[in-house]
Coordinates of C-alpha atoms and ligand atoms in Angstrom, one line a residue:
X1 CA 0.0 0.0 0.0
X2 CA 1.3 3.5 -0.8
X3 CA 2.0 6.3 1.8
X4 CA -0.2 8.5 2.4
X5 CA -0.3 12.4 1.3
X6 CA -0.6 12.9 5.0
X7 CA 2.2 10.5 5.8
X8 CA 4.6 12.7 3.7
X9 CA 3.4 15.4 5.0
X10 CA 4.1 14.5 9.0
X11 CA 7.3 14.0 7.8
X12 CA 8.0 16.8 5.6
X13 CA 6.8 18.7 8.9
X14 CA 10.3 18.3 10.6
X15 CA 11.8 20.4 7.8
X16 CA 12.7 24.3 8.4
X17 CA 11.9 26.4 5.4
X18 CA 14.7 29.0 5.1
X19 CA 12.7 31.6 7.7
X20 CA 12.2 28.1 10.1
X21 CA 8.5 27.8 9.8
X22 CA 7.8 23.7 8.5
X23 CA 7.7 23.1 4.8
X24 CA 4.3 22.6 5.1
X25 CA 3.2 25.6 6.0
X26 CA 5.6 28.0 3.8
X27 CA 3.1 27.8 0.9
X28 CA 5.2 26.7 -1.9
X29 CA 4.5 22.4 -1.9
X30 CA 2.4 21.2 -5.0
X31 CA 0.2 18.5 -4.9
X32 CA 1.9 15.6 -3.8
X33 CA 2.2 12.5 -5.8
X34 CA 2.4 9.1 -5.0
X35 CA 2.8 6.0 -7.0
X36 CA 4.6 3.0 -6.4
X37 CA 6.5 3.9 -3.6
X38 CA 7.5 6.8 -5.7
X39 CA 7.0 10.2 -4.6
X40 CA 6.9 13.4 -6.6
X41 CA 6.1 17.1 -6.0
X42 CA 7.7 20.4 -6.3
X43 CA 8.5 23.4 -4.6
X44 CA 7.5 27.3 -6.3
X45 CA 9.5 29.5 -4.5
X46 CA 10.3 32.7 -5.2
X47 CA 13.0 33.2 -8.0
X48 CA 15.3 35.6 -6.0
X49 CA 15.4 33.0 -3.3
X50 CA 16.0 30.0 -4.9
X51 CA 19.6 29.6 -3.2
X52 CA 18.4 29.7 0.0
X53 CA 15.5 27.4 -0.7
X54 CA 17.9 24.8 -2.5
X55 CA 19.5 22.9 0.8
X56 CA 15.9 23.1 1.9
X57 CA 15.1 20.8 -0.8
X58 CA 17.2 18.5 -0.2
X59 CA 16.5 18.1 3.1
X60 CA 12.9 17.4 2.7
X61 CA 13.7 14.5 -0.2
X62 CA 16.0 12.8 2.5
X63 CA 13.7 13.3 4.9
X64 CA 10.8 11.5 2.6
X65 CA 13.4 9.0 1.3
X66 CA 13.9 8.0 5.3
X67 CA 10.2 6.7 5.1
X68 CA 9.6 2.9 5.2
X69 CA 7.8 2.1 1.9
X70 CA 9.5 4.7 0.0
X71 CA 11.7 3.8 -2.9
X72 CA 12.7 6.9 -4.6
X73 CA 11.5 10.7 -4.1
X74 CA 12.0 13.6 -6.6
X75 CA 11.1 17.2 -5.5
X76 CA 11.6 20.0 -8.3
X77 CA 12.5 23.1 -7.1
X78 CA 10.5 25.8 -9.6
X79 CA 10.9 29.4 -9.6
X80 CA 8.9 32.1 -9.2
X81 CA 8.6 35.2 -10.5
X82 CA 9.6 38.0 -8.1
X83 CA 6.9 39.6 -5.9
X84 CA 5.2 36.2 -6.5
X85 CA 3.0 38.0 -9.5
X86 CA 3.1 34.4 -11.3
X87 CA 0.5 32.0 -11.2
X88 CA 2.2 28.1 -9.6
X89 CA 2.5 25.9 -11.4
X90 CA -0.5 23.7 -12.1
X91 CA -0.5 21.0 -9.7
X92 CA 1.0 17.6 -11.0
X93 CA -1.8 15.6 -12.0
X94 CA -1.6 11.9 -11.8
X95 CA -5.0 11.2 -13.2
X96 CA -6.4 12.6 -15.8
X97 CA -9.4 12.2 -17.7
X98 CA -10.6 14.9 -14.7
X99 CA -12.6 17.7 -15.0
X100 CA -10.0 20.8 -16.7
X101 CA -8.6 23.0 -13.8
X102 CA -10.8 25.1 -12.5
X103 CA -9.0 28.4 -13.4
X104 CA -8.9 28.0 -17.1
X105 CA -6.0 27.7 -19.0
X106 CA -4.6 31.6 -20.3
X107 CA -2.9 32.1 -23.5
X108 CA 0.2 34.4 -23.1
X109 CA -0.6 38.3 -23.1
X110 CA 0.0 38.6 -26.9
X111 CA -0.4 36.1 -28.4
X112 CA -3.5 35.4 -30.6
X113 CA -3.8 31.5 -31.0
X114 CA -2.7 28.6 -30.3
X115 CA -2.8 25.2 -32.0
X116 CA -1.9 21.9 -31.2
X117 CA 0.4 20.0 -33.9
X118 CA -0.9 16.2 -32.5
X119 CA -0.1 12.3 -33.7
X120 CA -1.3 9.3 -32.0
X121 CA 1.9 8.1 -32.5
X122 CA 5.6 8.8 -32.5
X123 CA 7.9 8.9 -35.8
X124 CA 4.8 9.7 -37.7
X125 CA 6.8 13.2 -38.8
X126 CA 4.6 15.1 -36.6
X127 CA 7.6 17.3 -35.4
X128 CA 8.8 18.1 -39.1
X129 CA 4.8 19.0 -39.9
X130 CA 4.7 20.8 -36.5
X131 CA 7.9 22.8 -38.0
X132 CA 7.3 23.5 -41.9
X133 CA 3.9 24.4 -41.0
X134 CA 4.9 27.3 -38.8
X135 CA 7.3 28.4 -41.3
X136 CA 4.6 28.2 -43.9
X137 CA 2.4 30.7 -41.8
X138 CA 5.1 32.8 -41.3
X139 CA 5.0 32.7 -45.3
X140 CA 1.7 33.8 -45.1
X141 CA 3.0 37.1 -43.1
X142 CA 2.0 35.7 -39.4
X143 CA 3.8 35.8 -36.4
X144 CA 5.1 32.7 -35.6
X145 CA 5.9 30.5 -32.1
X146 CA 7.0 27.4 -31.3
X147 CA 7.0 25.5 -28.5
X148 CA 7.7 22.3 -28.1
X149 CA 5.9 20.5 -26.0
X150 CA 7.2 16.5 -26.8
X151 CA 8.0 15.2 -23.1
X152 CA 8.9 12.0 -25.0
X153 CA 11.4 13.4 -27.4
X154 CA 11.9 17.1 -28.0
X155 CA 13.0 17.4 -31.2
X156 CA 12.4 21.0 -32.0
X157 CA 16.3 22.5 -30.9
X158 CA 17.4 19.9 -33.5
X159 CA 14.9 20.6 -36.3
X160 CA 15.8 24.3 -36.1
X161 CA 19.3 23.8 -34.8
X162 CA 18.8 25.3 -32.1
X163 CA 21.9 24.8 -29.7
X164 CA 22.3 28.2 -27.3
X165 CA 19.9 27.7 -24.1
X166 CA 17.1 31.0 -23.1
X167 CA 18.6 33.5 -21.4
X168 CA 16.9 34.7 -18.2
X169 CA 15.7 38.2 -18.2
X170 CA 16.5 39.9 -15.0
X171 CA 16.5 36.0 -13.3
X172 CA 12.7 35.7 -13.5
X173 CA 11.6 35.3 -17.5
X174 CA 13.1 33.5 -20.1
X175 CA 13.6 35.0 -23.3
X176 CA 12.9 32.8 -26.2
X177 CA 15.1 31.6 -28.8
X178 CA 14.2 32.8 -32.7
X179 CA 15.0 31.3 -35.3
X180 CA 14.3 31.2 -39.4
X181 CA 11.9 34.3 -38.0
X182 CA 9.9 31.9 -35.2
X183 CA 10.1 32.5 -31.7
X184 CA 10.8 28.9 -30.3
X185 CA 10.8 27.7 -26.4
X186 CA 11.0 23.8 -26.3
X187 CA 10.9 21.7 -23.2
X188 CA 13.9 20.3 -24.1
X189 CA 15.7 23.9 -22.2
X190 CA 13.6 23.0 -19.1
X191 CA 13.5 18.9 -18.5
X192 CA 17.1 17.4 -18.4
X193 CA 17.3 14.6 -21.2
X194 CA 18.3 12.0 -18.1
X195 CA 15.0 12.7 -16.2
X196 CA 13.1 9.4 -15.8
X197 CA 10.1 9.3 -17.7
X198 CA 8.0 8.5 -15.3
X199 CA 8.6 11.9 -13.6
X200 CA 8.7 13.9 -16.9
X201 CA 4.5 13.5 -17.0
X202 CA 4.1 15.3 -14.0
X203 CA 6.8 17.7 -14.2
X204 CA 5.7 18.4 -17.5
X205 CA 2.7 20.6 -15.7
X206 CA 4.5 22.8 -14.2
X207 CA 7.2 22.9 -17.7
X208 CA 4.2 23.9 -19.6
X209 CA 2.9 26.4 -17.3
X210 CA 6.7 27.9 -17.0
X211 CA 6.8 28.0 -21.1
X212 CA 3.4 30.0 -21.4
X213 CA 3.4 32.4 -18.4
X214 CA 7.6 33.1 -17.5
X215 CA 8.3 33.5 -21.0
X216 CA 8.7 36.8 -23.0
X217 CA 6.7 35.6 -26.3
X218 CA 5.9 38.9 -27.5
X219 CA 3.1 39.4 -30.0
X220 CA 2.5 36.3 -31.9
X221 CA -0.3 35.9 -34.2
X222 CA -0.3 32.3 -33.7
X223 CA 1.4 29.4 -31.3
X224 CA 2.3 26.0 -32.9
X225 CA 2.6 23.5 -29.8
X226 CA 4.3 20.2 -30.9
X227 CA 2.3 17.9 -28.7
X228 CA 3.5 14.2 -27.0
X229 CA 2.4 11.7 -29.2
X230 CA -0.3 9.6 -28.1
X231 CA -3.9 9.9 -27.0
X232 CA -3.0 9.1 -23.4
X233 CA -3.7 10.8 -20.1
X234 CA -0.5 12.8 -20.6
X235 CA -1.9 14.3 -23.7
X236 CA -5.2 14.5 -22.8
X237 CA -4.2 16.3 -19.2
X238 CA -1.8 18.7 -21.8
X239 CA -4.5 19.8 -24.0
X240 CA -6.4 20.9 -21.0
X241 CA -3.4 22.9 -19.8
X242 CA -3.0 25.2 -23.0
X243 CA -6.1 27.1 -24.1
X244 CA -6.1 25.8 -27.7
X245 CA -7.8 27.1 -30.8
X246 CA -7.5 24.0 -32.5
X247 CA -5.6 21.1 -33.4
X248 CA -3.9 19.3 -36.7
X249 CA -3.5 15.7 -36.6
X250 CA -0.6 14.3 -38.3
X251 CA -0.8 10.6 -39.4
X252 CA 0.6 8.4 -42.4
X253 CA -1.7 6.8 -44.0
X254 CA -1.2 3.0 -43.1
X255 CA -4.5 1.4 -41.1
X256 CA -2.5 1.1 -37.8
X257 CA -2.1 4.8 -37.8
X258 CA -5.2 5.8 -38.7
X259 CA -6.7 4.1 -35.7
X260 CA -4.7 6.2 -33.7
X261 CA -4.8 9.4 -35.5
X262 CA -9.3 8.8 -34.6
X263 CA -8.4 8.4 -31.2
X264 CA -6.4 11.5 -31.3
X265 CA -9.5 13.4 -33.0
X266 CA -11.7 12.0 -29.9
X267 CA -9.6 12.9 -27.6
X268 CA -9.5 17.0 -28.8
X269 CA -13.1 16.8 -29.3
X270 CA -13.8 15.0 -25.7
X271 CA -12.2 18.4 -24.3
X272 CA -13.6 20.6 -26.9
X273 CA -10.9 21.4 -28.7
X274 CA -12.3 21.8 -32.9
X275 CA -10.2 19.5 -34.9
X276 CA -8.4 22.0 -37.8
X277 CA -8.0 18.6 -39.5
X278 CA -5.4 16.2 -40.6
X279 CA -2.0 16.2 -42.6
X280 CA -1.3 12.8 -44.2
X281 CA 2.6 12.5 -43.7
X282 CA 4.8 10.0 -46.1
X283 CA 1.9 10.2 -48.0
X284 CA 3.7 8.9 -51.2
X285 CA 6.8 8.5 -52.8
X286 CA 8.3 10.2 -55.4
X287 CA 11.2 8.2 -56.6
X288 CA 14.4 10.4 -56.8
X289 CA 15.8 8.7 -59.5
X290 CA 12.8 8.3 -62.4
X291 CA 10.5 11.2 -60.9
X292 CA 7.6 8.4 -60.7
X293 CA 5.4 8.2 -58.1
X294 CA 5.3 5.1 -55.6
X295 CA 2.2 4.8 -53.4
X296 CA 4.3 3.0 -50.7
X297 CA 2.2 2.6 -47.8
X298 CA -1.2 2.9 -49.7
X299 CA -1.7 6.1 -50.1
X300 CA -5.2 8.4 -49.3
X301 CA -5.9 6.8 -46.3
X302 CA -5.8 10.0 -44.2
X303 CA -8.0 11.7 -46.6
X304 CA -11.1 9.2 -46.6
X305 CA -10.4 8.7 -42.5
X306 CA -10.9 12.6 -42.9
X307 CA -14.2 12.7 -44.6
X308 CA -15.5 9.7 -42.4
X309 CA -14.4 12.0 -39.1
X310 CA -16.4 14.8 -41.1
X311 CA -13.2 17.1 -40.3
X312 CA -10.7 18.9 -42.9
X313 CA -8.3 17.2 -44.8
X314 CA -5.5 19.4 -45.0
X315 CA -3.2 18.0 -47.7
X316 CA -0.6 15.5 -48.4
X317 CA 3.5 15.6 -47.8
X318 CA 5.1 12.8 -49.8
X319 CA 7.6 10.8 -48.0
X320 CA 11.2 12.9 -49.7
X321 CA 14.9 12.4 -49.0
X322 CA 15.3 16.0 -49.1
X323 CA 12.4 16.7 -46.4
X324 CA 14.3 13.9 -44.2
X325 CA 17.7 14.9 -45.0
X326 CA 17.2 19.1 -44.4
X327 CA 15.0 18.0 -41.1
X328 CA 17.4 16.2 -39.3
X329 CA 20.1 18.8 -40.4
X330 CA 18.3 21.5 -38.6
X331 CA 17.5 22.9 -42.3
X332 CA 13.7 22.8 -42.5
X333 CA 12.3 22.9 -46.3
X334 CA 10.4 25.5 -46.2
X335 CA 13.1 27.6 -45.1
X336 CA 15.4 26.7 -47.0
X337 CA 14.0 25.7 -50.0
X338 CA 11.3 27.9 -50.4
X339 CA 10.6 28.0 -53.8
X340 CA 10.6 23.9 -53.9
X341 CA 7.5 21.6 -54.2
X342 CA 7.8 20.7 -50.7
X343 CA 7.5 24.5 -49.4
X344 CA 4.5 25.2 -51.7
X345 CA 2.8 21.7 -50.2
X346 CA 3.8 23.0 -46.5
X347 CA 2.3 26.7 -47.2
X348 CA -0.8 25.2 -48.6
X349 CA -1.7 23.3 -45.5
X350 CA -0.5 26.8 -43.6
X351 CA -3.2 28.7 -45.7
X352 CA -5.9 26.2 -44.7
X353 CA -5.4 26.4 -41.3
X354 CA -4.8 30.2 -41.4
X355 CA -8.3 30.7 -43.1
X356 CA -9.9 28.4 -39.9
X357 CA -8.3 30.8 -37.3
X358 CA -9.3 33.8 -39.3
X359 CA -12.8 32.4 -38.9
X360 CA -13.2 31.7 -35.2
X361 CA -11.6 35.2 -34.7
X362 CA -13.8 37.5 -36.4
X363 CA -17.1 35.4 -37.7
X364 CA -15.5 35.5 -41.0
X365 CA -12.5 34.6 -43.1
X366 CA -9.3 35.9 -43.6
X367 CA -8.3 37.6 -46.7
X368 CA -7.0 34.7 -49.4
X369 CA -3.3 35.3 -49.6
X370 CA -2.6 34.4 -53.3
X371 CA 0.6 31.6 -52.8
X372 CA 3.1 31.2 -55.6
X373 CA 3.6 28.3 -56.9
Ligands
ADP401 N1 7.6 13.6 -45.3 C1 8.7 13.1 -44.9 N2 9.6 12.6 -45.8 C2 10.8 12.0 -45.4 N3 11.2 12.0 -44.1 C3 10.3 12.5 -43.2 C4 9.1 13.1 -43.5 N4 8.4 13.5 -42.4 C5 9.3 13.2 -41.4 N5 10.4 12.5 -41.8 C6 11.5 12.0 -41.1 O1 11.0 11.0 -40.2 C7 11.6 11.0 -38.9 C8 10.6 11.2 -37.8 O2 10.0 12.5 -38.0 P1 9.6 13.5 -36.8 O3 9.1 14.7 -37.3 O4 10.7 13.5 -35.8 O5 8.4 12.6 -36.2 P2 7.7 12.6 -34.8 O6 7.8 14.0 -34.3 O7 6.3 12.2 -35.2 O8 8.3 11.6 -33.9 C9 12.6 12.1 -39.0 O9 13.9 11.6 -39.3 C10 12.1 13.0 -40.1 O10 13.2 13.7 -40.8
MG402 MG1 8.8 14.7 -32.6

């Protein structure tokens, strides 16, 4: 049987906060989560204090490692902003499937949107989508963010090459990184690659909450998130977290994948989220060599899964060396090849989703932006 909160909290009573009044009553412990004989919370403390709060956090762990029945513990120690202005974090949630958190979700001051780029799956390119498609709306004039939300695999730093770290701005906000003219934050900067993954779901909370409210976005007229793959509790607990306008699902078009790209469409619509609609990635080859066309992994599946959903399709990426081979080099197509098929393909799909935002915004559409082909 697992400890109880209470248990912990006993315990975590015999620990001096930095002015000696118990941890407990000091105001800064999160929910406290237990699993396993595995015990997770954090501490918000304010940012200018953090040193002095730091010994205190280790004490307590030791203190909750000391308990029978306790196999490993892992307190985070978040900041704060100064003057304690900033909302805590969201309390680590275990469960999910809950009702959303009672003070709703608030997009940054600024910025207009935000969409969810979403796969039931990992590998399915949803990260390379998530990228070309906010370079496409820049294309279309927007202002673009990213922020990479893949607990699993954060992949945006490497897609954009991305290798300095945010700066702090006077020890309390982070500045973004920009890049190819985005404004990118991925929770790569904020979760250490060695961090277990069973503690990266609930630490993810309070990561998310730090990359929408400690963070200097600026004016953006849209946010692309890069989601976690899967249709989980983590996902489903993440999509509650950020206010979204809407989200794109990215699948390829085998069977297998297309069963999870419908779970991923119930999942956004259980938490009423509208569904922009879906991108069939590796959608078909084009053979480097003769220029034909190869419909690999039976291609339009996405499209007719789309129609049976009753949601937008949103177009088709073939499955391209080049699109592989500038992705993983941190050279994104539509950047860097911007007058090539692949571009045009990526600011298509941009255009579409543009004209949905344009239409929850106002009560009617955008103005068409003529694309060159
Ligand atoms: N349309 C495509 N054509 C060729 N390679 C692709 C395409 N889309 C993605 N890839 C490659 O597939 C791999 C997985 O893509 P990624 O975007 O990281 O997927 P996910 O984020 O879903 O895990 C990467 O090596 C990427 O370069
Ligand atoms: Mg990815």
């Amino acid at each position: 049987m697992d400890l109880s909160k209470e248990q912990i909290l006993e315990s975590l009573g015999r620990v001096p906060g930095p002015d000696g009044r118990p941890l407990p009553q000091t105001g800064t412990l999160s929910e406290i989560v237990v699993s396993d004989g595995k015990v997770f919370f954090s501490m918000t403390v304010d940012a200018a204090a953090v040193k002095a709060w730091e010994p205190v956090r280790k004490r307590a762990e030791e203190a909750v490692r000391a308990m029978p029945g306790v196999q490993s513990v892992l307190i985070a120690l978040t900041a704060e902003r100064a003057g304690g202005a900033a909302a805590k974090p969201a309390a680590p949630s275990a469960r999910a499937g809950g009702h959303p958190a009672p003070q709703a979700a608030q997009a940054p001051p600024g910025v207009k949107a935000i969409i969810a780029v979403a796969s039931g799956k990992g590998g399915v390119g949803k990260s390379t989508t998530a990228v070309n498609l906010a370079l496409g709306l820049r294309d279309l004039g927007l202002k673009v963010g990213v922020l990479d939300a893949d607990i699993y695999g954060p992949s945006i730093p490497k897609l954009l090459s991305i290798r300095e770290r945010p700066q702090s701005l006077g020890g309390t906000r982070l500045k973004p990184i920009s890049r190819y003219g985005l404004t990118v934050m991925s929770i790569g900067f904020l979760i250490e690659e060695e961090t277990p993954m069973i503690w990266r779901g609930p630490m993810v909370m309070s990561a998310l909450t730090q990359m929408l409210r400690e963070v200097e976005w600026g004016e953006l007229d849209v946010m692309v998130v890069d989601m976690p793959p899967g249709t989980g509790d983590a996902q489903l607990t993440m999509a509650q977290q950020v206010p979204l306008k809407g989200a794109v699902i990215v699948s390829t078009p085998q069977d297998l994948a297309l069963i999870d790209a419908r779970r991923g469409v119930a999942m956004f619509r259980r938490v009423n989220v509208p569904i922009l609609g879906i991108v069939e990635n590796m959608s078909y080859f084009v053979c480097p060599k003769c220029g034909e066309r190869h419909d690999i992994f039976s291609h339009g599946g996405a499209q007719l899964e789309a129609e049976r959903m009753k949601v937008p399709f949103l177009g088709e990426v073939p499955l391209h060396m080049t699109i592989r081979e500038k992705s993983d080099a941190g050279l994104p197509v539509v950047a860097t090849e911007p007058d090539g098929p692949h571009a045009k393909i990526y600011r298509d799909i941009a255009a579409k989703i543009r004209d949905q935002l344009g239409e929850s915004d106002s009560g009617h559409a955008a103005p068409k932006i003529v694309i060159e082909a």
